[in-house]
Coordinates of C-alpha atoms and ligand atoms in Angstrom, one line a residue:
M1 CA 12.3 -28.2 27.9
R2 CA 13.2 -29.0 24.3
T3 CA 11.4 -28.8 21.1
Q4 CA 12.3 -28.6 17.3
V5 CA 10.5 -25.4 16.5
A6 CA 9.7 -22.8 19.1
I7 CA 6.7 -20.7 17.7
I8 CA 6.0 -17.1 19.2
G9 CA 2.4 -16.1 18.9
A10 CA -0.9 -18.1 18.7
G11 CA -2.5 -15.9 15.9
P12 CA -3.4 -17.5 12.5
S13 CA 0.3 -17.7 11.5
G14 CA 1.7 -19.4 14.6
L15 CA -1.2 -21.9 14.9
L16 CA -1.2 -22.8 11.1
L17 CA 2.6 -23.3 11.2
G18 CA 2.3 -25.5 14.3
Q19 CA -0.4 -27.7 12.6
L20 CA 1.5 -28.1 9.3
L21 CA 4.7 -29.0 11.2
H22 CA 2.8 -31.5 13.4
K23 CA 1.3 -33.2 10.4
A24 CA 5.0 -33.6 9.1
G25 CA 6.1 -35.1 12.4
I26 CA 8.0 -32.1 13.6
D27 CA 7.3 -31.1 17.2
N28 CA 6.7 -27.6 18.2
I29 CA 5.6 -25.4 21.3
I30 CA 3.7 -22.1 21.0
L31 CA 4.2 -19.4 23.4
E32 CA 1.3 -16.8 23.4
R33 CA 1.3 -13.7 25.6
Q34 CA -2.5 -13.5 25.8
T35 CA -5.2 -16.0 26.8
G36 CA -6.9 -18.0 24.1
D37 CA -10.2 -16.3 24.7
Y38 CA -8.5 -12.9 24.2
V39 CA -7.0 -14.1 20.9
L40 CA -10.5 -15.3 19.8
G41 CA -12.0 -12.0 20.8
R42 CA -10.0 -10.0 18.2
I43 CA -12.3 -9.3 15.2
R44 CA -10.3 -9.1 12.0
A45 CA -10.7 -9.7 8.2
G46 CA -12.5 -12.6 6.6
I47 CA -11.8 -13.2 3.1
L48 CA -9.8 -16.3 2.2
E49 CA -8.0 -17.0 -1.0
Q50 CA -8.4 -20.4 -2.4
T51 CA -4.6 -21.2 -1.6
T52 CA -5.4 -20.3 2.1
V53 CA -8.4 -22.7 2.0
D54 CA -6.3 -25.4 0.5
L55 CA -3.6 -24.8 3.2
L56 CA -6.3 -25.2 5.9
H57 CA -7.1 -28.6 4.3
E58 CA -3.4 -29.5 4.3
A59 CA -3.4 -28.7 8.1
G60 CA -6.4 -31.0 8.5
V61 CA -8.9 -28.2 9.5
G62 CA -10.7 -27.5 6.2
H63 CA -14.0 -29.1 7.0
R64 CA -15.7 -26.2 8.7
V65 CA -14.7 -23.6 6.1
D66 CA -16.0 -26.0 3.5
A67 CA -19.4 -26.2 5.4
E68 CA -19.8 -22.7 6.5
G69 CA -17.6 -20.5 4.3
I70 CA -19.6 -18.5 1.7
V71 CA -18.0 -18.8 -1.8
H72 CA -17.9 -15.5 -3.8
H73 CA -17.6 -15.4 -7.6
A74 CA -17.5 -11.7 -7.8
I75 CA -16.9 -8.4 -6.0
E76 CA -18.7 -5.1 -6.5
L77 CA -17.4 -1.6 -6.8
V78 CA -19.8 1.3 -5.9
F79 CA -19.0 4.9 -7.2
E80 CA -21.0 7.8 -8.3
G81 CA -24.1 6.1 -6.9
K82 CA -23.8 3.0 -9.1
R83 CA -22.7 -0.6 -8.5
H84 CA -20.4 -2.4 -11.0
P85 CA -19.6 -6.1 -10.6
I86 CA -16.2 -7.5 -11.2
H87 CA -16.7 -11.2 -12.1
V88 CA -13.5 -12.5 -10.6
H89 CA -14.4 -16.1 -11.2
D90 CA -14.9 -15.6 -14.9
L91 CA -11.9 -13.2 -15.2
T92 CA -9.5 -15.8 -13.6
G93 CA -10.5 -19.0 -15.3
G94 CA -12.6 -20.1 -12.3
K95 CA -11.0 -18.8 -9.1
V96 CA -13.1 -17.8 -6.1
V97 CA -12.7 -16.3 -2.7
T98 CA -14.4 -17.5 0.5
A99 CA -15.9 -15.4 3.3
Y100 CA -14.9 -17.1 6.5
G101 CA -14.0 -15.0 9.7
Q102 CA -10.5 -15.1 11.0
T103 CA -11.9 -15.7 14.4
E104 CA -13.5 -18.9 13.2
L105 CA -10.3 -20.0 11.3
T106 CA -8.3 -19.4 14.4
R107 CA -10.8 -21.3 16.5
D108 CA -10.5 -24.3 14.2
L109 CA -6.8 -24.3 14.5
M110 CA -6.9 -23.9 18.3
E111 CA -9.3 -26.9 18.6
A112 CA -7.2 -29.1 16.2
R113 CA -4.1 -28.3 18.2
E114 CA -5.8 -29.1 21.5
A115 CA -7.3 -32.4 20.1
A116 CA -3.8 -33.3 19.0
G117 CA -2.4 -32.6 22.5
L118 CA 0.2 -30.1 21.2
P119 CA 1.7 -27.8 23.8
T120 CA 0.6 -24.2 23.8
V121 CA 1.6 -21.9 26.6
Y122 CA -0.9 -19.1 27.1
E123 CA -0.1 -16.1 29.2
A124 CA 3.6 -16.6 28.6
A125 CA 5.1 -13.3 29.8
N126 CA 8.4 -11.6 28.9
V127 CA 9.4 -13.9 26.1
T128 CA 12.9 -13.4 25.1
L129 CA 14.9 -15.0 22.0
H130 CA 18.6 -16.1 22.3
D131 CA 21.4 -17.7 20.2
F132 CA 19.5 -17.8 16.9
D133 CA 22.7 -17.2 15.2
S134 CA 23.9 -20.6 16.5
Q135 CA 22.7 -24.2 15.9
S136 CA 21.1 -24.1 19.3
P137 CA 18.7 -21.2 19.8
R138 CA 16.7 -20.8 23.1
V139 CA 13.6 -19.1 24.1
R140 CA 12.9 -17.9 27.7
Y141 CA 9.5 -16.8 29.2
E142 CA 7.8 -16.3 32.5
K143 CA 4.7 -18.0 33.6
D144 CA 3.1 -18.0 37.1
G145 CA 6.2 -16.1 38.4
Q146 CA 8.6 -18.8 37.3
T147 CA 11.2 -18.5 34.3
H148 CA 11.3 -21.3 31.8
E149 CA 13.7 -21.9 29.0
I150 CA 13.0 -23.9 25.7
A151 CA 16.0 -25.3 23.7
C152 CA 15.1 -25.6 20.0
D153 CA 16.5 -25.9 16.5
F154 CA 14.5 -22.9 15.0
I155 CA 12.5 -20.1 16.3
A156 CA 9.4 -18.8 14.2
G157 CA 8.4 -15.2 15.1
C158 CA 4.7 -15.3 14.5
D159 CA 3.9 -12.6 17.1
G160 CA 2.3 -9.9 14.9
F161 CA 3.2 -6.3 14.4
H162 CA 3.8 -5.4 18.1
G163 CA 5.7 -8.8 19.0
V164 CA 9.1 -9.3 20.4
S165 CA 10.7 -11.1 17.5
R166 CA 11.2 -8.2 15.1
E167 CA 12.0 -6.0 18.1
T168 CA 14.9 -8.4 19.0
V169 CA 16.5 -8.0 15.5
K170 CA 15.6 -4.4 15.0
D171 CA 19.2 -3.3 14.4
K172 CA 19.4 -5.7 11.5
V173 CA 16.0 -4.8 9.8
T174 CA 15.2 -2.2 7.2
E175 CA 11.6 -1.1 7.7
Y176 CA 9.4 0.4 4.9
E177 CA 6.2 2.1 6.2
K178 CA 3.3 4.2 5.0
V179 CA 0.6 5.4 7.4
Y180 CA -2.6 6.5 5.6
P181 CA -4.4 9.7 6.7
F182 CA -7.7 7.9 7.8
G183 CA -8.9 4.8 9.6
W184 CA -11.8 2.3 9.2
L185 CA -14.7 2.3 11.7
G186 CA -16.0 -1.3 11.6
V187 CA -19.1 -2.8 13.0
L188 CA -20.4 -6.3 13.4
A189 CA -24.1 -7.0 13.6
D190 CA -26.4 -10.0 13.7
V191 CA -28.4 -9.0 10.6
P192 CA -28.4 -10.7 7.2
P193 CA -25.7 -9.2 4.9
V194 CA -27.2 -6.7 2.3
S195 CA -25.0 -8.5 -0.4
P196 CA -24.4 -12.2 0.5
H197 CA -22.7 -13.1 -2.8
A198 CA -20.3 -10.3 -3.3
I199 CA -18.3 -7.9 -1.1
V200 CA -19.1 -4.4 -1.9
Y201 CA -16.3 -1.8 -2.0
G202 CA -17.6 1.7 -2.1
N203 CA -16.1 5.1 -3.0
S204 CA -18.2 8.1 -2.4
A205 CA -17.9 11.9 -1.8
R206 CA -18.4 11.0 1.9
G207 CA -15.6 8.4 1.8
F208 CA -15.0 4.7 1.5
S209 CA -17.4 2.1 2.6
L210 CA -17.3 -1.7 2.7
C211 CA -20.1 -4.3 3.0
S212 CA -18.9 -7.7 4.0
M213 CA -20.2 -10.6 6.1
R214 CA -19.2 -13.4 8.5
S215 CA -22.2 -15.6 7.8
L216 CA -25.7 -15.3 6.2
T217 CA -26.9 -14.0 9.6
R218 CA -23.9 -11.9 10.6
S219 CA -22.7 -8.8 8.8
R220 CA -19.4 -6.9 8.8
Y221 CA -19.6 -3.2 7.6
Y222 CA -16.9 -0.4 7.5
V223 CA -16.8 3.3 6.8
Q224 CA -13.7 5.5 6.4
V225 CA -13.3 7.9 9.2
P226 CA -10.7 10.6 10.1
L227 CA -7.7 9.4 12.1
D228 CA -8.8 11.4 15.1
D229 CA -12.4 10.1 15.2
K230 CA -13.5 8.2 18.3
V231 CA -15.9 5.2 18.5
E232 CA -17.9 6.9 21.2
A233 CA -19.0 9.6 18.6
W234 CA -20.7 6.8 16.5
S235 CA -24.1 5.7 17.7
D236 CA -25.5 2.7 15.9
E237 CA -28.0 5.0 14.2
R238 CA -25.3 7.4 13.0
F239 CA -23.3 4.4 11.6
W240 CA -26.2 2.9 9.6
D241 CA -27.2 6.4 8.3
E242 CA -23.6 7.0 7.1
L243 CA -23.3 3.6 5.5
R244 CA -26.4 4.1 3.5
R245 CA -25.2 7.5 2.3
R246 CA -22.1 6.0 0.9
V247 CA -23.7 3.2 -1.3
D248 CA -26.1 3.2 -4.2
P249 CA -29.7 3.9 -3.5
D250 CA -30.8 0.3 -4.2
L251 CA -28.3 -1.2 -1.7
A252 CA -29.1 1.6 0.8
A253 CA -32.7 0.5 0.8
R254 CA -32.0 -3.0 1.4
I255 CA -29.5 -2.7 4.3
V256 CA -30.9 -4.4 7.3
T257 CA -29.9 -2.6 10.5
G258 CA -29.9 -3.8 14.0
P259 CA -27.9 -3.4 17.2
T260 CA -24.1 -3.8 16.7
I261 CA -22.2 -6.3 18.7
E262 CA -18.8 -4.8 18.0
K263 CA -17.5 -1.3 17.0
S264 CA -13.9 -0.3 16.6
I265 CA -11.6 2.1 14.7
A266 CA -8.5 0.7 13.1
P267 CA -5.7 2.8 11.5
L268 CA -4.4 1.8 7.9
R269 CA -0.9 1.0 7.4
S270 CA 1.5 -0.5 4.7
F271 CA 4.7 -1.9 6.3
V272 CA 7.5 -4.3 5.3
A273 CA 10.5 -5.5 7.3
E274 CA 13.5 -6.8 5.4
P275 CA 15.0 -9.4 5.7
L276 CA 12.6 -12.1 7.4
R277 CA 15.4 -14.6 8.3
F278 CA 18.1 -14.0 10.9
G279 CA 20.0 -17.3 11.2
R280 CA 17.7 -19.8 12.8
L281 CA 14.9 -17.1 13.4
F282 CA 12.2 -16.4 10.9
L283 CA 9.5 -13.8 10.9
A284 CA 6.1 -14.7 9.4
G285 CA 2.7 -13.0 9.2
D286 CA 2.1 -9.6 10.7
A287 CA 5.5 -9.8 12.5
G288 CA 7.1 -9.0 9.2
H289 CA 4.5 -7.0 7.3
I290 CA 1.1 -5.2 7.4
V291 CA -1.1 -4.2 4.5
P292 CA -4.1 -1.9 4.6
P293 CA -7.2 -4.1 4.6
T294 CA -8.6 -2.9 1.4
G295 CA -8.2 -6.1 -0.8
A296 CA -8.2 -8.5 2.3
K297 CA -4.6 -9.7 2.0
G298 CA -3.3 -9.7 5.6
L299 CA -4.5 -13.1 6.5
N300 CA -3.8 -14.7 3.2
L301 CA -0.3 -13.2 3.1
A302 CA 0.2 -14.7 6.7
A303 CA -0.8 -18.1 5.3
S304 CA 1.5 -17.9 2.4
D305 CA 4.5 -17.0 4.6
V306 CA 3.6 -20.1 6.6
K307 CA 3.3 -22.3 3.6
F308 CA 7.0 -21.2 2.5
L309 CA 8.3 -21.7 5.9
S310 CA 6.7 -25.0 6.8
T311 CA 7.8 -26.3 3.4
A312 CA 11.4 -25.2 4.1
L313 CA 11.5 -26.7 7.6
I314 CA 9.9 -30.0 6.5
E315 CA 12.6 -30.2 3.7
F316 CA 15.2 -29.6 6.3
Y317 CA 14.1 -32.3 8.5
K318 CA 13.1 -34.9 6.1
D319 CA 15.8 -34.5 3.3
K320 CA 18.5 -32.4 5.0
I321 CA 18.0 -29.7 2.4
E322 CA 18.6 -26.2 3.4
A323 CA 17.8 -24.3 0.3
G324 CA 14.2 -23.5 1.4
I325 CA 15.5 -22.0 4.6
D326 CA 18.2 -20.0 2.9
T327 CA 15.8 -18.6 0.3
Y328 CA 12.8 -18.2 2.5
S329 CA 13.2 -14.4 3.1
D330 CA 13.7 -13.6 -0.6
R331 CA 10.9 -15.8 -1.9
V332 CA 8.2 -14.6 0.6
L333 CA 9.3 -11.0 0.1
K334 CA 8.7 -11.1 -3.6
R335 CA 5.1 -12.3 -2.8
I336 CA 4.6 -9.8 0.0
W337 CA 5.6 -6.8 -2.2
K338 CA 3.2 -7.8 -4.8
A339 CA 0.4 -8.0 -2.2
E340 CA 1.6 -4.7 -0.7
R341 CA 1.4 -3.1 -4.1
F342 CA -2.1 -4.3 -4.7
S343 CA -3.4 -3.3 -1.2
W344 CA -1.8 0.1 -1.5
W345 CA -3.4 0.5 -5.0
M346 CA -6.9 -0.6 -4.0
T347 CA -6.7 1.7 -0.9
S348 CA -5.6 4.6 -3.1
L349 CA -8.4 3.8 -5.6
M350 CA -11.2 3.6 -3.1
H351 CA -10.6 6.2 -0.5
R352 CA -11.1 10.0 -0.3
F353 CA -7.6 11.5 0.6
P354 CA -7.6 14.7 2.4
D355 CA -5.0 16.3 0.2
S356 CA -5.6 14.8 -3.3
G357 CA -7.1 18.1 -4.7
E358 CA -9.5 18.4 -7.6
I359 CA -7.0 16.8 -10.1
G360 CA -6.4 13.8 -7.8
Q361 CA -10.2 13.5 -7.6
R362 CA -10.7 13.5 -11.4
L363 CA -7.8 11.0 -11.9
Q364 CA -9.4 8.6 -9.4
E365 CA -12.8 8.9 -11.2
A366 CA -11.1 8.2 -14.6
E367 CA -9.4 5.2 -13.1
L368 CA -12.6 3.7 -11.7
D369 CA -14.4 4.3 -15.0
Y370 CA -11.6 2.6 -16.9
L371 CA -11.3 -0.3 -14.4
V372 CA -15.0 -1.4 -14.7
N373 CA -15.1 -0.9 -18.6
S374 CA -11.8 -2.6 -19.5
V375 CA -11.6 -6.3 -19.5
A376 CA -7.7 -6.1 -19.1
A377 CA -7.9 -3.7 -16.1
S378 CA -10.8 -5.7 -14.5
T379 CA -8.6 -9.0 -15.0
T380 CA -5.7 -7.2 -13.2
L381 CA -7.9 -6.6 -10.2
A382 CA -9.4 -10.0 -10.3
E383 CA -6.2 -12.0 -10.5
N384 CA -4.8 -10.1 -7.5
Y385 CA -7.9 -10.3 -5.5
V386 CA -8.2 -14.0 -5.8
G387 CA -4.5 -14.3 -5.0
L388 CA -1.5 -14.8 -7.1
P389 CA -0.2 -18.4 -7.3
F390 CA 2.5 -19.3 -4.8
D391 CA 5.0 -19.8 -7.6
F392 CA 4.1 -16.6 -9.4
G393 CA 7.2 -15.2 -11.3
E394 CA 9.5 -18.2 -10.3
Ligands
LIG401 N1 5.1 -13.1 23.2 C1 4.2 -14.0 22.9 N2 3.1 -13.8 22.0 C2 3.0 -12.6 21.5 C3 4.0 -11.6 21.7 C4 5.1 -11.8 22.7 N3 5.9 -10.9 23.0 N4 3.7 -10.4 21.2 C5 2.6 -10.7 20.4 N5 2.1 -12.0 20.7 C6 1.0 -12.7 20.1 C7 -0.2 -11.9 20.1 O1 -0.9 -11.8 21.3 C8 -1.0 -12.6 19.0 O2 -2.0 -13.5 19.5 O3 1.2 -13.1 18.8 C9 0.0 -13.2 18.1 C10 0.1 -12.6 16.7 O4 -1.1 -12.8 16.1 P1 -1.7 -11.9 14.9 O5 -1.4 -10.3 15.3 O6 -3.0 -12.3 14.6 O7 -0.7 -12.1 13.7 P2 -0.6 -13.4 12.7 O8 -0.7 -14.5 13.3 O9 0.7 -13.0 11.8 O10 -1.8 -13.0 11.7 C11 -2.0 -12.2 10.8 O11 -3.8 -11.1 11.6 O12 -3.8 -8.7 11.7 C12 -4.2 -9.8 11.1 O13 -4.3 -8.9 8.8 C13 -3.7 -9.8 9.7 O14 -5.2 -11.3 9.2 C14 -3.8 -11.2 9.4 C15 -3.4 -11.9 10.6
LIG402 C1 -14.0 -8.1 6.2 O1 -15.0 -8.9 6.0 O2 -13.7 -7.9 7.4 C2 -13.3 -7.6 5.1 C3 -13.6 -7.9 3.8 C4 -12.8 -7.5 2.8 C5 -11.8 -6.6 3.0 C6 -11.4 -6.2 4.4 C7 -12.2 -6.8 5.4 O3 -11.1 -6.1 2.0

């Protein structure tokens, strides 16, 4: 088998890359370890920057996000029992974010890929990467007990944090990592969101909370929990009680509760691998970096990596220009570190840390007070929240 670009992983990064390359006439094969249903079963974030929505249009899959995504002009911060809006639209000269689940986005991309007849090998086992230091890389995998080999020009490692791509080059990678001393307990429930027009981020003495949504009939809520907490310890009733105690009384009174359809605990991590290019192998998305979810940058960062990588590959094939490939790692890392900084900052601002002490607590309160009362500080939050432009600082 031969293809131009072998893509490892059918998450949002791999699927979006595959679609953008296909639109430019570049053929690609995706190898995915899991089944398609398994990939769609993972509940992840759901806030898209405008540049991500634009990219979905470029990939030919923008219609459903346009029809069903919920546009937000503001976010809200709750602390000391009061809610404070941050009008991101007004503060950024008209930029917005769109609530649209990663599951839906992944489904749109999978359907478009299938409709175009593009090859995806699900349940591809023991994927290995070879000769990416040469002009003729190869990828091997096993399927139904048989070993297969794909010859290609490039390999895109879009296989997430636990994938094989970064593992293959681990001797050449510097890793930067911070693990936070708490997790997020998240639930999904088919109830109308308490705040359909703004995501609400809460800081309370009992810990962080987040009120989000997937649609006008499906809500997504989170509370900060200790790292060793167990989902089994959280009945639906306990979750709803805890959420109510972490927001302001008005919001608490309006939360519509119901049976949860998903409940899970996720750890929070900041992680960056450097570099992100190794000859003809590139890392994109969670394969190269992880942000804590406060600020909703993970999916958007994956999309911006893919924008840079697809542009570089298209230039290579169409115009024989290698500059995009050569500068991929440096350019995406500049953007990645800014999103890492923002996600770390927002995590630090909104959570209760076990070891911050009284002074840390008072400093956090002062920062929140400053943030909602200073146009300059609110603007800093807003411009990062809606996403920095792709060419920021260039
Ligand atoms: N071989 C083939 N596929 C693999 C392998 C492997 N060895 N290892 C992992 N994969 C697959 C996973 O099963 C998964 O479907 O790679 C895919 C990676 O997808 P994601 O983890 O969703 O990563 P990415 O596409 O970069 O999307 C980033 O996901 O975690 C969120 O916040 C993050 O929203 C962001 C998005
Ligand atoms: C979500 O809807 O899952 C969500 C929203 C905002 C975040 C993180 C997650 O910052």
